[in-house]
GROMACS .gro file of C-alpha atoms in nm:
model
  208
    1UNK     CA    1   4.791  25.175   2.085
    2UNK     CA    2   4.946  25.554   2.213
    3UNK     CA    3   4.665  25.855   2.163
    4UNK     CA    4   5.008  26.089   1.972
    5UNK     CA    5   5.010  25.771   1.734
    6UNK     CA    6   4.628  25.802   1.626
    7UNK     CA    7   4.666  26.137   1.566
    8UNK     CA    8   4.919  26.131   1.431
    9UNK     CA    9   4.865  25.814   1.135
   10UNK     CA   10   4.504  26.058   1.100
   11UNK     CA   11   4.640  26.328   0.980
   12UNK     CA   12   4.885  26.143   0.775
   13UNK     CA   13   4.580  25.984   0.681
   14UNK     CA   14   4.315  26.351   0.631
   15UNK     CA   15   4.622  26.531   0.438
   16UNK     CA   16   4.675  26.251   0.191
   17UNK     CA   17   4.274  26.280   0.185
   18UNK     CA   18   4.334  26.585   0.090
   19UNK     CA   19   4.575  26.608  -0.212
   20UNK     CA   20   4.397  26.316  -0.368
   21UNK     CA   21   4.038  26.409  -0.319
   22UNK     CA   22   4.091  26.773  -0.298
   23UNK     CA   23   4.440  26.882  -0.520
   24UNK     CA   24   4.320  26.542  -0.771
   25UNK     CA   25   4.763  26.543  -0.808
   26UNK     CA   26   4.989  26.158  -0.714
   27UNK     CA   27   5.303  26.505  -0.573
   28UNK     CA   28   5.095  26.675  -0.274
   29UNK     CA   29   4.968  26.322  -0.222
   30UNK     CA   30   5.326  26.206  -0.192
   31UNK     CA   31   5.325  26.483   0.074
   32UNK     CA   32   5.087  26.551   0.221
   33UNK     CA   33   5.172  26.246   0.500
   34UNK     CA   34   5.488  26.376   0.584
   35UNK     CA   35   5.416  26.734   0.598
   36UNK     CA   36   5.004  26.535   0.800
   37UNK     CA   37   5.149  26.351   1.023
   38UNK     CA   38   5.347  26.542   1.261
   39UNK     CA   39   5.103  26.844   1.228
   40UNK     CA   40   4.916  26.565   1.355
   41UNK     CA   41   5.174  26.441   1.629
   42UNK     CA   42   5.194  26.794   1.740
   43UNK     CA   43   4.834  26.874   1.806
   44UNK     CA   44   4.902  26.537   2.026
   45UNK     CA   45   5.115  26.689   2.239
   46UNK     CA   46   4.939  26.950   2.270
   47UNK     CA   47   4.594  26.837   2.360
   48UNK     CA   48   4.771  26.586   2.567
   49UNK     CA   49   5.006  26.861   2.829
   50UNK     CA   50   4.710  27.074   2.783
   51UNK     CA   51   4.556  26.810   3.007
   52UNK     CA   52   4.922  26.731   3.214
   53UNK     CA   53   4.846  26.372   3.041
   54UNK     CA   54   5.207  26.212   2.961
   55UNK     CA   55   5.280  26.129   2.590
   56UNK     CA   56   5.218  25.733   2.676
   57UNK     CA   57   4.886  25.804   2.704
   58UNK     CA   58   4.621  25.581   2.525
   59UNK     CA   59   4.353  25.743   2.320
   60UNK     CA   60   4.057  25.673   2.625
   61UNK     CA   61   4.284  25.792   2.932
   62UNK     CA   62   4.237  26.122   2.757
   63UNK     CA   63   3.866  26.083   2.625
   64UNK     CA   64   3.904  26.056   3.023
   65UNK     CA   65   4.041  26.362   3.110
   66UNK     CA   66   3.944  26.573   2.782
   67UNK     CA   67   3.538  26.467   2.935
   68UNK     CA   68   3.529  26.381   2.567
   69UNK     CA   69   3.113  26.240   2.467
   70UNK     CA   70   3.004  25.945   2.371
   71UNK     CA   71   2.704  26.184   2.232
   72UNK     CA   72   2.788  26.123   1.839
   73UNK     CA   73   2.668  25.730   1.957
   74UNK     CA   74   2.398  25.840   2.156
   75UNK     CA   75   2.264  26.033   1.877
   76UNK     CA   76   2.305  25.851   1.563
   77UNK     CA   77   2.020  25.621   1.795
   78UNK     CA   78   1.746  25.825   1.797
   79UNK     CA   79   1.837  25.950   1.413
   80UNK     CA   80   1.809  25.658   1.283
   81UNK     CA   81   1.467  25.584   1.496
   82UNK     CA   82   1.328  25.911   1.419
   83UNK     CA   83   1.389  25.831   1.068
   84UNK     CA   84   1.225  25.455   1.071
   85UNK     CA   85   0.931  25.660   1.233
   86UNK     CA   86   0.900  25.881   0.880
   87UNK     CA   87   0.934  25.643   0.684
   88UNK     CA   88   0.721  25.446   0.823
   89UNK     CA   89   0.500  25.660   0.776
   90UNK     CA   90   0.548  25.766   0.385
   91UNK     CA   91   0.540  25.430   0.294
   92UNK     CA   92   0.140  25.460   0.208
   93UNK     CA   93   0.262  25.662   0.046
   94UNK     CA   94   0.379  25.452  -0.327
   95UNK     CA   95   0.064  25.366  -0.331
   96UNK     CA   96   0.071  25.706  -0.527
   97UNK     CA   97   0.296  25.678  -0.758
   98UNK     CA   98   0.634  25.688  -0.849
   99UNK     CA   99   0.653  26.154  -0.790
  100UNK     CA  100   0.422  26.149  -0.526
  101UNK     CA  101   0.560  25.940  -0.394
  102UNK     CA  102   0.970  26.061  -0.401
  103UNK     CA  103   0.801  26.367  -0.361
  104UNK     CA  104   0.714  26.324  -0.020
  105UNK     CA  105   0.978  26.113   0.100
  106UNK     CA  106   1.193  26.417  -0.045
  107UNK     CA  107   0.987  26.672   0.181
  108UNK     CA  108   1.038  26.455   0.415
  109UNK     CA  109   1.414  26.431   0.466
  110UNK     CA  110   1.382  26.783   0.657
  111UNK     CA  111   1.135  26.597   0.922
  112UNK     CA  112   1.414  26.388   0.983
  113UNK     CA  113   1.614  26.686   1.030
  114UNK     CA  114   1.378  26.864   1.265
  115UNK     CA  115   1.285  26.545   1.499
  116UNK     CA  116   1.664  26.473   1.594
  117UNK     CA  117   1.763  26.801   1.603
  118UNK     CA  118   1.482  26.819   1.884
  119UNK     CA  119   1.514  26.502   1.953
  120UNK     CA  120   1.899  26.550   1.992
  121UNK     CA  121   1.877  26.900   2.262
  122UNK     CA  122   1.615  26.730   2.462
  123UNK     CA  123   1.881  26.419   2.557
  124UNK     CA  124   2.151  26.670   2.605
  125UNK     CA  125   2.175  26.743   3.053
  126UNK     CA  126   2.608  26.779   2.996
  127UNK     CA  127   2.778  26.934   2.759
  128UNK     CA  128   2.938  26.777   2.457
  129UNK     CA  129   3.305  26.780   2.414
  130UNK     CA  130   3.444  26.527   2.063
  131UNK     CA  131   3.796  26.452   2.041
  132UNK     CA  132   3.975  26.482   1.690
  133UNK     CA  133   3.824  26.081   1.603
  134UNK     CA  134   3.492  26.246   1.630
  135UNK     CA  135   3.522  26.508   1.415
  136UNK     CA  136   3.701  26.388   1.141
  137UNK     CA  137   3.429  26.134   1.079
  138UNK     CA  138   3.154  26.334   1.111
  139UNK     CA  139   3.287  26.516   0.890
  140UNK     CA  140   3.365  26.259   0.637
  141UNK     CA  141   3.008  26.142   0.693
  142UNK     CA  142   2.907  26.500   0.619
  143UNK     CA  143   3.081  26.432   0.261
  144UNK     CA  144   2.989  26.064   0.159
  145UNK     CA  145   2.677  26.169   0.279
  146UNK     CA  146   2.560  26.454   0.158
  147UNK     CA  147   2.720  26.364  -0.132
  148UNK     CA  148   2.480  26.129  -0.167
  149UNK     CA  149   2.185  26.313  -0.101
  150UNK     CA  150   2.322  26.611  -0.390
  151UNK     CA  151   2.416  26.298  -0.636
  152UNK     CA  152   2.024  26.212  -0.610
  153UNK     CA  153   1.781  26.529  -0.590
  154UNK     CA  154   1.979  26.714  -0.811
  155UNK     CA  155   2.175  26.466  -1.110
  156UNK     CA  156   1.942  26.071  -1.096
  157UNK     CA  157   1.606  26.194  -1.009
  158UNK     CA  158   1.438  25.928  -1.020
  159UNK     CA  159   1.070  26.083  -1.002
  160UNK     CA  160   1.120  26.208  -1.298
  161UNK     CA  161   1.174  25.930  -1.464
  162UNK     CA  162   0.971  25.795  -1.794
  163UNK     CA  163   0.985  25.407  -1.721
  164UNK     CA  164   0.786  25.299  -1.374
  165UNK     CA  165   1.014  25.242  -1.038
  166UNK     CA  166   0.901  24.898  -0.881
  167UNK     CA  167   0.612  24.920  -0.574
  168UNK     CA  168   0.958  24.687  -0.407
  169UNK     CA  169   1.194  24.969  -0.508
  170UNK     CA  170   1.053  25.265  -0.444
  171UNK     CA  171   1.008  25.141  -0.096
  172UNK     CA  172   1.351  25.064  -0.006
  173UNK     CA  173   1.471  25.442  -0.179
  174UNK     CA  174   1.219  25.546   0.073
  175UNK     CA  175   1.391  25.402   0.388
  176UNK     CA  176   1.716  25.453   0.271
  177UNK     CA  177   1.693  25.794   0.181
  178UNK     CA  178   1.571  25.868   0.514
  179UNK     CA  179   1.875  25.629   0.683
  180UNK     CA  180   2.101  25.869   0.496
  181UNK     CA  181   1.917  26.178   0.641
  182UNK     CA  182   1.944  26.053   0.988
  183UNK     CA  183   2.270  26.014   0.922
  184UNK     CA  184   2.361  26.313   0.844
  185UNK     CA  185   2.053  26.502   1.100
  186UNK     CA  186   2.281  26.332   1.347
  187UNK     CA  187   2.652  26.483   1.324
  188UNK     CA  188   2.449  26.786   1.254
  189UNK     CA  189   2.299  26.800   1.580
  190UNK     CA  190   2.621  26.704   1.706
  191UNK     CA  191   2.810  26.912   1.604
  192UNK     CA  192   2.623  27.239   1.651
  193UNK     CA  193   2.536  27.137   2.042
  194UNK     CA  194   2.937  27.059   2.071
  195UNK     CA  195   2.952  27.402   1.902
  196UNK     CA  196   2.705  27.549   2.224
  197UNK     CA  197   2.866  27.373   2.458
  198UNK     CA  198   3.228  27.522   2.389
  199UNK     CA  199   3.068  27.888   2.331
  200UNK     CA  200   2.891  27.840   2.711
  201UNK     CA  201   3.254  27.739   2.840
  202UNK     CA  202   3.453  28.027   2.712
  203UNK     CA  203   3.119  28.233   2.842
  204UNK     CA  204   3.120  28.142   3.119
  205UNK     CA  205   3.526  28.117   3.217
  206UNK     CA  206   3.538  28.472   3.118
  207UNK     CA  207   3.217  28.532   3.353
  208UNK     CA  208   3.501  28.436   3.708
   0.00000   0.00000   0.00000
């Protein structure tokens, strides 16, 4: 399917999601795709013209011409490995009680974030360039999993439960929380490196 069509559809979907969850209005939901679709199409045409590509170019052709990186997938694997290692280290803490285990788990999520960014930075040996689909997917991950983490730590707060959580459930919570932290860390690291690459390229252009 042509890149321009895909971006136009993405624009319609994103605008509809903003109207539904941002404005919570069915009237806005009806109008939003009509606005978002053409805007997405215009953005796609501009992107294709920028790289001297015909309008019928596919997504693969655009990514090849624009030098789009498959960075998110690579960093996601790195982040999940960090999350798994941290979860395994935290697992014995369930024998110390649920309060201690969950406190250590939440603190460990910051280690997952730091470890992911560090490993991702070391993995980078070329400029990180993203396309609109990767950016939209990354933002979606940040919203969904960020909301899940926020609800868990501020609303549910299982470490305040009066009832005892079974050990198997504590183990599941540890692995799930570190997995969510890994997903968020991968997206944040990828976005940070993409921004750094863009700034570096802009600086090089100015020096020339």
